[in-house]
mmCIF file of C-alpha atoms in Angstrom:
data_model
loop_
_atom_site.group_PDB
_atom_site.id
_atom_site.type_symbol
_atom_site.label_atom_id
_atom_site.label_comp_id
_atom_site.label_asym_id
_atom_site.label_seq_id
_atom_site.Cartn_x
_atom_site.Cartn_y
_atom_site.Cartn_z
ATOM 1 C CA UNK A 4 33.841 -7.693 -32.824
ATOM 2 C CA UNK A 5 35.437 -9.322 -29.797
ATOM 3 C CA UNK A 6 33.527 -9.308 -26.507
ATOM 4 C CA UNK A 7 34.507 -6.572 -24.060
ATOM 5 C CA UNK A 8 36.077 -7.801 -20.808
ATOM 6 C CA UNK A 9 36.031 -5.606 -17.697
ATOM 7 C CA UNK A 10 39.048 -6.167 -15.436
ATOM 8 C CA UNK A 11 38.285 -4.900 -11.916
ATOM 9 C CA UNK A 12 41.271 -4.158 -9.660
ATOM 10 C CA UNK A 13 40.724 -2.945 -6.071
ATOM 11 C CA UNK A 14 43.781 -1.060 -4.786
ATOM 12 C CA UNK A 15 44.652 -0.020 -1.241
ATOM 13 C CA UNK A 16 48.215 0.846 -0.208
ATOM 14 C CA UNK A 17 49.719 -1.385 -2.885
ATOM 15 C CA UNK A 18 52.721 0.709 -3.927
ATOM 16 C CA UNK A 19 55.065 -2.304 -3.799
ATOM 17 C CA UNK A 20 53.022 -4.468 -6.182
ATOM 18 C CA UNK A 21 50.662 -2.320 -8.271
ATOM 19 C CA UNK A 22 53.194 -1.554 -11.028
ATOM 20 C CA UNK A 23 53.897 -5.203 -11.828
ATOM 21 C CA UNK A 24 50.179 -5.970 -11.604
ATOM 22 C CA UNK A 25 49.238 -3.239 -14.095
ATOM 23 C CA UNK A 26 52.158 -4.158 -16.353
ATOM 24 C CA UNK A 27 50.768 -7.691 -16.641
ATOM 25 C CA UNK A 28 47.372 -6.221 -17.562
ATOM 26 C CA UNK A 29 48.795 -3.774 -20.106
ATOM 27 C CA UNK A 30 50.604 -6.616 -21.894
ATOM 28 C CA UNK A 31 47.430 -8.610 -22.599
ATOM 29 C CA UNK A 32 47.147 -10.014 -26.127
ATOM 30 C CA UNK A 33 43.383 -9.581 -25.884
ATOM 31 C CA UNK A 34 42.873 -5.859 -26.516
ATOM 32 C CA UNK A 35 39.136 -5.322 -26.083
ATOM 33 C CA UNK A 36 39.309 -4.681 -22.344
ATOM 34 C CA UNK A 37 38.485 -1.932 -19.910
ATOM 35 C CA UNK A 38 40.628 -1.722 -16.788
ATOM 36 C CA UNK A 39 38.669 -0.419 -13.799
ATOM 37 C CA UNK A 40 41.042 0.483 -10.975
ATOM 38 C CA UNK A 41 39.210 1.193 -7.714
ATOM 39 C CA UNK A 42 41.410 3.173 -5.329
ATOM 40 C CA UNK A 43 40.151 2.332 -1.877
ATOM 41 C CA UNK A 44 41.483 4.656 0.867
ATOM 42 C CA UNK A 45 45.108 4.444 -0.193
ATOM 43 C CA UNK A 46 47.725 6.638 1.469
ATOM 44 C CA UNK A 47 50.934 5.542 -0.230
ATOM 45 C CA UNK A 48 52.293 6.035 -3.772
ATOM 46 C CA UNK A 49 49.764 3.708 -5.414
ATOM 47 C CA UNK A 50 47.872 6.522 -7.160
ATOM 48 C CA UNK A 51 51.062 7.997 -8.618
ATOM 49 C CA UNK A 52 51.977 4.644 -10.176
ATOM 50 C CA UNK A 53 48.425 4.093 -11.434
ATOM 51 C CA UNK A 54 48.432 7.471 -13.197
ATOM 52 C CA UNK A 55 51.518 6.429 -15.155
ATOM 53 C CA UNK A 56 49.297 3.859 -16.874
ATOM 54 C CA UNK A 57 46.349 6.237 -17.238
ATOM 55 C CA UNK A 58 48.538 8.522 -19.358
ATOM 56 C CA UNK A 59 49.682 5.634 -21.579
ATOM 57 C CA UNK A 60 46.470 3.650 -22.099
ATOM 58 C CA UNK A 61 42.971 4.905 -22.912
ATOM 59 C CA UNK A 62 41.274 1.799 -21.542
ATOM 60 C CA UNK A 63 42.648 2.314 -18.014
ATOM 61 C CA UNK A 64 40.183 4.100 -15.719
ATOM 62 C CA UNK A 65 40.670 5.232 -12.125
ATOM 63 C CA UNK A 66 37.916 5.610 -9.524
ATOM 64 C CA UNK A 67 38.247 6.634 -5.899
ATOM 65 C CA UNK A 68 35.983 5.469 -3.106
ATOM 66 C CA UNK A 69 36.064 6.033 0.630
ATOM 67 C CA UNK A 70 36.245 3.418 3.378
ATOM 68 C CA UNK A 71 38.735 0.597 2.928
ATOM 69 C CA UNK A 72 36.670 -2.425 1.953
ATOM 70 C CA UNK A 73 37.600 -4.794 -0.871
ATOM 71 C CA UNK A 74 33.986 -5.997 -1.272
ATOM 72 C CA UNK A 75 32.778 -2.423 -1.655
ATOM 73 C CA UNK A 76 35.489 -1.760 -4.251
ATOM 74 C CA UNK A 77 34.544 -4.851 -6.272
ATOM 75 C CA UNK A 78 30.834 -3.978 -6.128
ATOM 76 C CA UNK A 79 31.673 -0.485 -7.372
ATOM 77 C CA UNK A 80 33.619 -2.066 -10.240
ATOM 78 C CA UNK A 81 30.650 -4.262 -11.165
ATOM 79 C CA UNK A 82 28.370 -1.220 -11.325
ATOM 80 C CA UNK A 83 30.813 0.748 -13.490
ATOM 81 C CA UNK A 84 31.664 -2.124 -15.822
ATOM 82 C CA UNK A 85 30.374 -2.410 -19.383
ATOM 83 C CA UNK A 86 31.891 -5.699 -20.513
ATOM 84 C CA UNK A 87 30.218 -8.975 -21.334
ATOM 85 C CA UNK A 88 32.551 -10.591 -18.812
ATOM 86 C CA UNK A 89 34.045 -9.422 -15.525
ATOM 87 C CA UNK A 90 37.493 -10.537 -14.381
ATOM 88 C CA UNK A 91 38.616 -9.682 -10.840
ATOM 89 C CA UNK A 92 42.317 -9.129 -10.195
ATOM 90 C CA UNK A 93 43.992 -8.382 -6.853
ATOM 91 C CA UNK A 94 46.565 -5.599 -6.873
ATOM 92 C CA UNK A 95 49.392 -7.854 -5.678
ATOM 93 C CA UNK A 96 48.724 -10.612 -8.216
ATOM 94 C CA UNK A 97 49.675 -11.121 -11.865
ATOM 95 C CA UNK A 98 48.213 -12.548 -15.051
ATOM 96 C CA UNK A 99 49.896 -13.942 -18.161
ATOM 97 C CA UNK A 100 49.886 -12.166 -21.529
ATOM 98 C CA UNK A 101 47.422 -14.721 -22.864
ATOM 99 C CA UNK A 102 45.144 -14.946 -19.787
ATOM 100 C CA UNK A 103 42.100 -13.006 -21.018
ATOM 101 C CA UNK A 104 42.538 -14.254 -24.567
ATOM 102 C CA UNK A 105 42.623 -17.901 -23.462
ATOM 103 C CA UNK A 106 39.610 -17.571 -21.169
ATOM 104 C CA UNK A 107 37.452 -15.754 -23.725
ATOM 105 C CA UNK A 108 38.421 -18.027 -26.631
ATOM 106 C CA UNK A 109 37.733 -21.182 -24.621
ATOM 107 C CA UNK A 110 34.420 -19.785 -23.428
ATOM 108 C CA UNK A 111 33.408 -18.818 -26.952
ATOM 109 C CA UNK A 112 33.145 -22.544 -27.651
ATOM 110 C CA UNK A 113 31.511 -23.491 -24.331
ATOM 111 C CA UNK A 114 29.311 -20.474 -23.489
ATOM 112 C CA UNK A 115 29.691 -20.750 -19.700
ATOM 113 C CA UNK A 116 28.323 -18.011 -17.439
ATOM 114 C CA UNK A 117 31.161 -18.776 -15.029
ATOM 115 C CA UNK A 118 34.479 -20.105 -16.298
ATOM 116 C CA UNK A 119 37.036 -20.938 -13.603
ATOM 117 C CA UNK A 120 40.710 -21.593 -14.346
ATOM 118 C CA UNK A 121 43.683 -22.914 -12.394
ATOM 119 C CA UNK A 122 46.133 -20.642 -10.593
ATOM 120 C CA UNK A 123 49.651 -20.840 -9.216
ATOM 121 C CA UNK A 124 51.386 -19.124 -6.334
ATOM 122 C CA UNK A 125 54.155 -16.626 -7.124
ATOM 123 C CA UNK A 126 56.147 -17.468 -4.000
ATOM 124 C CA UNK A 127 57.046 -20.729 -2.345
ATOM 125 C CA UNK A 128 55.993 -23.826 -4.244
ATOM 126 C CA UNK A 129 55.820 -23.379 -8.016
ATOM 127 C CA UNK A 130 53.545 -26.360 -8.504
ATOM 128 C CA UNK A 131 50.306 -26.042 -10.417
ATOM 129 C CA UNK A 132 47.262 -25.454 -8.242
ATOM 130 C CA UNK A 133 44.521 -27.769 -9.466
ATOM 131 C CA UNK A 134 41.716 -26.738 -7.105
ATOM 132 C CA UNK A 135 41.058 -30.447 -6.701
ATOM 133 C CA UNK A 136 40.434 -30.801 -10.446
ATOM 134 C CA UNK A 137 42.827 -32.292 -12.992
ATOM 135 C CA UNK A 138 41.026 -31.795 -16.301
ATOM 136 C CA UNK A 139 38.632 -29.469 -18.083
ATOM 137 C CA UNK A 140 35.059 -30.043 -17.060
ATOM 138 C CA UNK A 141 31.507 -28.785 -17.149
ATOM 139 C CA UNK A 142 29.761 -28.794 -13.792
ATOM 140 C CA UNK A 143 26.400 -30.509 -13.625
ATOM 141 C CA UNK A 144 24.180 -31.130 -10.615
ATOM 142 C CA UNK A 145 25.931 -34.330 -9.582
ATOM 143 C CA UNK A 146 29.550 -33.257 -9.865
ATOM 144 C CA UNK A 147 28.771 -29.835 -8.358
ATOM 145 C CA UNK A 148 27.266 -31.543 -5.288
ATOM 146 C CA UNK A 149 30.240 -33.900 -5.116
ATOM 147 C CA UNK A 150 32.703 -31.032 -5.418
ATOM 148 C CA UNK A 151 31.074 -29.044 -2.618
ATOM 149 C CA UNK A 152 31.031 -32.153 -0.409
ATOM 150 C CA UNK A 153 34.795 -32.450 -0.905
ATOM 151 C CA UNK A 154 35.121 -28.709 -0.299
ATOM 152 C CA UNK A 155 33.378 -28.990 3.082
ATOM 153 C CA UNK A 156 35.737 -31.773 4.079
ATOM 154 C CA UNK A 157 38.948 -30.339 2.599
ATOM 155 C CA UNK A 158 38.412 -26.553 2.300
ATOM 156 C CA UNK A 159 42.069 -25.807 1.589
ATOM 157 C CA UNK A 160 42.303 -28.296 -1.301
ATOM 158 C CA UNK A 161 39.006 -27.992 -3.200
ATOM 159 C CA UNK A 162 39.213 -24.238 -3.707
ATOM 160 C CA UNK A 163 37.559 -23.645 -7.090
ATOM 161 C CA UNK A 164 34.703 -21.687 -5.482
ATOM 162 C CA UNK A 165 36.771 -20.063 -2.715
ATOM 163 C CA UNK A 166 38.126 -17.156 -4.797
ATOM 164 C CA UNK A 167 36.659 -14.612 -7.203
ATOM 165 C CA UNK A 168 39.825 -14.275 -9.302
ATOM 166 C CA UNK A 169 41.239 -16.584 -12.024
ATOM 167 C CA UNK A 170 37.807 -16.684 -13.728
ATOM 168 C CA UNK A 171 35.343 -14.743 -15.825
ATOM 169 C CA UNK A 172 31.765 -14.006 -14.763
ATOM 170 C CA UNK A 173 28.935 -13.193 -17.156
ATOM 171 C CA UNK A 174 28.050 -9.620 -16.198
ATOM 172 C CA UNK A 175 24.391 -10.014 -17.247
ATOM 173 C CA UNK A 176 23.863 -12.670 -14.578
ATOM 174 C CA UNK A 177 25.387 -10.403 -11.929
ATOM 175 C CA UNK A 178 23.109 -7.508 -12.873
ATOM 176 C CA UNK A 179 19.950 -9.517 -13.538
ATOM 177 C CA UNK A 180 19.973 -11.146 -10.100
ATOM 178 C CA UNK A 181 21.621 -8.261 -8.246
ATOM 179 C CA UNK A 182 24.563 -10.433 -7.186
ATOM 180 C CA UNK A 183 27.092 -8.515 -5.101
ATOM 181 C CA UNK A 184 29.768 -9.058 -2.480
ATOM 182 C CA UNK A 185 28.596 -8.785 1.125
ATOM 183 C CA UNK A 186 30.270 -5.578 2.318
ATOM 184 C CA UNK A 187 29.875 -6.625 5.944
ATOM 185 C CA UNK A 188 32.297 -9.512 5.406
ATOM 186 C CA UNK A 189 36.050 -9.014 5.212
ATOM 187 C CA UNK A 190 36.626 -12.766 5.233
ATOM 188 C CA UNK A 191 34.868 -15.514 3.256
ATOM 189 C CA UNK A 192 33.248 -12.881 1.026
ATOM 190 C CA UNK A 193 34.348 -14.715 -2.146
ATOM 191 C CA UNK A 194 32.833 -18.021 -0.994
ATOM 192 C CA UNK A 195 29.473 -16.347 -0.376
ATOM 193 C CA UNK A 196 29.628 -14.393 -3.648
ATOM 194 C CA UNK A 197 30.191 -17.571 -5.645
ATOM 195 C CA UNK A 198 27.320 -19.325 -3.858
ATOM 196 C CA UNK A 199 24.997 -16.504 -4.923
ATOM 197 C CA UNK A 200 26.204 -16.734 -8.510
ATOM 198 C CA UNK A 201 25.920 -20.500 -8.976
ATOM 199 C CA UNK A 202 22.401 -20.399 -7.535
ATOM 200 C CA UNK A 203 21.398 -18.545 -10.717
ATOM 201 C CA UNK A 204 23.126 -20.511 -13.460
ATOM 202 C CA UNK A 205 23.807 -24.057 -14.589
ATOM 203 C CA UNK A 206 26.496 -23.025 -17.057
ATOM 204 C CA UNK A 207 29.667 -23.425 -15.002
ATOM 205 C CA UNK A 208 32.961 -24.713 -16.372
ATOM 206 C CA UNK A 209 36.567 -25.324 -15.366
ATOM 207 C CA UNK A 210 39.645 -24.791 -17.548
ATOM 208 C CA UNK A 211 42.613 -26.849 -16.406
ATOM 209 C CA UNK A 212 45.147 -24.198 -17.358
ATOM 210 C CA UNK A 213 47.068 -21.827 -15.109
ATOM 211 C CA UNK A 214 45.994 -18.289 -16.057
ATOM 212 C CA UNK A 215 46.609 -16.475 -12.757
ATOM 213 C CA UNK A 216 49.600 -15.927 -10.458
ATOM 214 C CA UNK A 217 48.532 -15.462 -6.844
ATOM 215 C CA UNK A 218 51.025 -13.759 -4.548
ATOM 216 C CA UNK A 219 51.524 -15.083 -1.012
ATOM 217 C CA UNK A 220 54.318 -12.605 -0.296
ATOM 218 C CA UNK A 221 53.769 -10.928 3.090
ATOM 219 C CA UNK A 222 50.348 -12.574 3.175
ATOM 220 C CA UNK A 223 50.048 -11.918 6.927
ATOM 221 C CA UNK A 224 49.778 -8.180 6.149
ATOM 222 C CA UNK A 225 46.659 -8.591 4.002
ATOM 223 C CA UNK A 226 43.205 -7.489 5.086
ATOM 224 C CA UNK A 227 42.159 -11.156 5.292
ATOM 225 C CA UNK A 228 44.607 -11.522 8.183
ATOM 226 C CA UNK A 229 43.012 -8.541 9.925
ATOM 227 C CA UNK A 230 40.518 -10.639 11.848
ATOM 228 C CA UNK A 231 37.418 -8.681 12.864
ATOM 229 C CA UNK A 232 35.364 -9.151 16.020
ATOM 230 C CA UNK A 233 32.468 -10.523 13.960
ATOM 231 C CA UNK A 234 34.521 -13.410 12.540
ATOM 232 C CA UNK A 235 32.314 -16.026 14.227
ATOM 233 C CA UNK A 236 29.254 -14.447 12.616
ATOM 234 C CA UNK A 237 31.013 -14.512 9.226
ATOM 235 C CA UNK A 238 31.747 -18.223 9.566
ATOM 236 C CA UNK A 239 28.162 -18.982 10.626
ATOM 237 C CA UNK A 240 26.701 -16.896 7.778
ATOM 238 C CA UNK A 241 28.847 -18.874 5.327
ATOM 239 C CA UNK A 242 27.764 -22.184 6.860
ATOM 240 C CA UNK A 243 24.109 -21.077 6.599
ATOM 241 C CA UNK A 244 24.516 -20.103 2.935
ATOM 242 C CA UNK A 245 26.150 -23.451 2.197
ATOM 243 C CA UNK A 246 23.216 -25.177 3.881
ATOM 244 C CA UNK A 247 20.801 -23.162 1.708
ATOM 245 C CA UNK A 248 22.786 -24.230 -1.354
ATOM 246 C CA UNK A 249 22.395 -27.923 -0.474
ATOM 247 C CA UNK A 250 18.752 -27.343 0.429
ATOM 248 C CA UNK A 251 18.132 -25.979 -3.066
ATOM 249 C CA UNK A 252 20.184 -28.458 -5.048
ATOM 250 C CA UNK A 253 19.725 -31.679 -3.022
ATOM 251 C CA UNK A 254 16.902 -31.174 -0.507
ATOM 252 C CA UNK A 255 16.127 -34.880 -0.111
ATOM 253 C CA UNK A 256 19.618 -35.633 1.190
ATOM 254 C CA UNK A 257 20.171 -32.520 3.310
ATOM 255 C CA UNK A 258 20.781 -34.536 6.483
ATOM 256 C CA UNK A 259 23.813 -36.168 4.832
ATOM 257 C CA UNK A 260 25.613 -32.821 4.798
ATOM 258 C CA UNK A 261 24.947 -31.828 8.414
ATOM 259 C CA UNK A 262 28.123 -33.323 9.876
ATOM 260 C CA UNK A 263 30.271 -31.929 7.027
ATOM 261 C CA UNK A 264 28.790 -28.453 7.498
ATOM 262 C CA UNK A 265 29.675 -28.596 11.189
ATOM 263 C CA UNK A 266 33.176 -29.811 10.333
ATOM 264 C CA UNK A 267 33.498 -26.810 8.003
ATOM 265 C CA UNK A 268 32.442 -24.493 10.850
ATOM 266 C CA UNK A 269 35.187 -25.843 13.116
ATOM 267 C CA UNK A 270 37.782 -25.937 10.327
ATOM 268 C CA UNK A 271 37.268 -22.223 9.767
ATOM 269 C CA UNK A 272 37.381 -21.403 13.474
ATOM 270 C CA UNK A 273 40.701 -23.250 13.763
ATOM 271 C CA UNK A 274 41.977 -21.661 10.551
ATOM 272 C CA UNK A 275 41.381 -18.134 11.852
ATOM 273 C CA UNK A 276 42.914 -18.904 15.234
ATOM 274 C CA UNK A 277 45.986 -20.113 13.339
ATOM 275 C CA UNK A 278 46.049 -16.809 11.432
ATOM 276 C CA UNK A 279 45.895 -14.951 14.733
ATOM 277 C CA UNK A 280 48.808 -17.102 15.967
ATOM 278 C CA UNK A 281 50.932 -15.979 13.022
ATOM 279 C CA UNK A 282 52.771 -13.423 15.158
ATOM 280 C CA UNK A 283 53.090 -12.519 18.826
ATOM 281 C CA UNK A 284 51.474 -9.068 18.614
ATOM 282 C CA UNK A 285 48.485 -10.510 16.746
ATOM 283 C CA UNK A 286 47.742 -12.870 19.647
ATOM 284 C CA UNK A 287 47.694 -9.931 22.084
ATOM 285 C CA UNK A 288 45.676 -7.725 19.715
ATOM 286 C CA UNK A 289 43.007 -10.380 19.160
ATOM 287 C CA UNK A 290 42.596 -11.530 22.758
ATOM 288 C CA UNK A 291 38.875 -10.683 22.840
ATOM 289 C CA UNK A 292 38.264 -12.511 19.557
ATOM 290 C CA UNK A 293 39.995 -15.611 20.900
ATOM 291 C CA UNK A 294 37.795 -15.361 23.983
ATOM 292 C CA UNK A 295 34.647 -15.233 21.833
ATOM 293 C CA UNK A 296 35.750 -18.213 19.783
ATOM 294 C CA UNK A 297 36.691 -20.493 22.689
ATOM 295 C CA UNK A 298 33.462 -19.771 24.574
ATOM 296 C CA UNK A 299 31.104 -19.875 21.573
ATOM 297 C CA UNK A 300 28.373 -22.455 22.200
ATOM 298 C CA UNK A 301 28.037 -23.578 18.547
ATOM 299 C CA UNK A 302 31.765 -24.113 18.237
ATOM 300 C CA UNK A 303 31.932 -26.127 21.452
ATOM 301 C CA UNK A 304 28.915 -28.232 20.496
ATOM 302 C CA UNK A 305 30.314 -29.045 17.047
ATOM 303 C CA UNK A 306 33.944 -29.845 17.896
ATOM 304 C CA UNK A 307 32.982 -33.526 17.806
ATOM 305 C CA UNK A 308 32.327 -33.206 14.068
ATOM 306 C CA UNK A 309 35.824 -31.962 13.292
ATOM 307 C CA UNK A 310 37.918 -34.381 11.245
ATOM 308 C CA UNK A 311 41.616 -34.105 12.054
ATOM 309 C CA UNK A 312 43.887 -34.808 9.106
ATOM 310 C CA UNK A 313 47.302 -33.561 10.225
ATOM 311 C CA UNK A 314 49.370 -32.538 13.217
ATOM 312 C CA UNK A 315 49.450 -28.851 12.320
ATOM 313 C CA UNK A 316 45.953 -28.047 13.565
ATOM 314 C CA UNK A 317 45.776 -30.282 16.631
ATOM 315 C CA UNK A 318 47.341 -27.743 18.969
ATOM 316 C CA UNK A 319 44.554 -25.258 18.290
ATOM 317 C CA UNK A 320 41.877 -27.971 18.294
ATOM 318 C CA UNK A 321 42.787 -29.033 21.832
ATOM 319 C CA UNK A 322 43.007 -25.388 22.844
ATOM 320 C CA UNK A 323 39.382 -24.880 21.765
ATOM 321 C CA UNK A 324 38.286 -28.169 23.296
ATOM 322 C CA UNK A 325 39.665 -27.109 26.697
ATOM 323 C CA UNK A 326 37.016 -24.344 26.991
ATOM 324 C CA UNK A 327 39.762 -22.317 28.640
ATOM 325 C CA UNK A 328 41.010 -19.003 27.257
ATOM 326 C CA UNK A 329 44.271 -19.405 29.174
ATOM 327 C CA UNK A 330 44.945 -22.835 27.701
ATOM 328 C CA UNK A 331 43.997 -21.581 24.203
ATOM 329 C CA UNK A 332 46.500 -18.741 24.611
ATOM 330 C CA UNK A 333 49.195 -21.236 25.563
ATOM 331 C CA UNK A 334 48.312 -23.236 22.439
ATOM 332 C CA UNK A 335 48.478 -20.052 20.308
ATOM 333 C CA UNK A 336 51.964 -19.282 21.625
ATOM 334 C CA UNK A 337 53.021 -22.864 20.893
ATOM 335 C CA UNK A 338 51.636 -22.467 17.390
ATOM 336 C CA UNK A 339 53.406 -19.119 16.980
ATOM 337 C CA UNK A 340 56.763 -20.642 17.888
ATOM 338 C CA UNK A 341 56.166 -23.516 15.454
ATOM 339 C CA UNK A 342 55.298 -21.069 12.664
ATOM 340 C CA UNK A 343 58.220 -18.750 13.432
ATOM 341 C CA UNK A 344 60.769 -21.553 13.254
ATOM 342 C CA UNK A 345 59.673 -22.752 9.803
#
């Protein structure tokens, strides 16, 4: 008997993408699956399209929850799941016919509690996304420490532990240690979830095969671009959890990671200011958040640790360094015009 895989799909106002997402799930070669669709305060035609699949397939299940929160939806899916493995899928993304089959078959030989695979974007560049890795591997203490060191320095390149999709999690580990997404975070929730998980297992592997198609179409409309007023707290919570991870796995050398952790703090602050600068109305809407960021003491004290690699982020860096909201706004508008002309 093949192991049951629970595919958890949070859905909120996804009428333009949910059909193609569910079609990719329905076409899976691996048949022993349960599809848990969590409808999360959706006001468009998403439910109508979902019900088309409920009528056709017995393994498709629909649940409705209140309050739009992707972490809450995923946690609900974990609680309702019955599979040996859990696979998270976003409602605007796609998987290949062989995705679940390839992951389960590979893991049958390796017996990982967390098996991560490569992904590719559905828009823009069609190149393979390696997550900083170019071959199959098993993570051990040394290469896990090394990988997270690279992640702190290059967070947008070493992304294997940034997402919760394109991988299978052993459900028993999730339940045994009560591992769940932080529902108070609407950004960086996947990073923190993965940190919790890897703190409770040494069986972590990487499959150098693209099994997941991640959509970047209209990415600025996603909830992750809806920056909340507590964004600074979210970044600091993530930095603290990363510090705890290094404290547990490499306590003797904790001081070596201090500068990198502070760099990561600033990188995220700059990253979210860039997201805010994505369009003119967003800059106006998030004026108070920009004010909090530019005047935050920790951010100002740690700007010296930031490692600049390219021109694209320097505008925002100097805006933060000025300690002036007015100058930061000018930098945001400059960034907006640069983004809008690409």
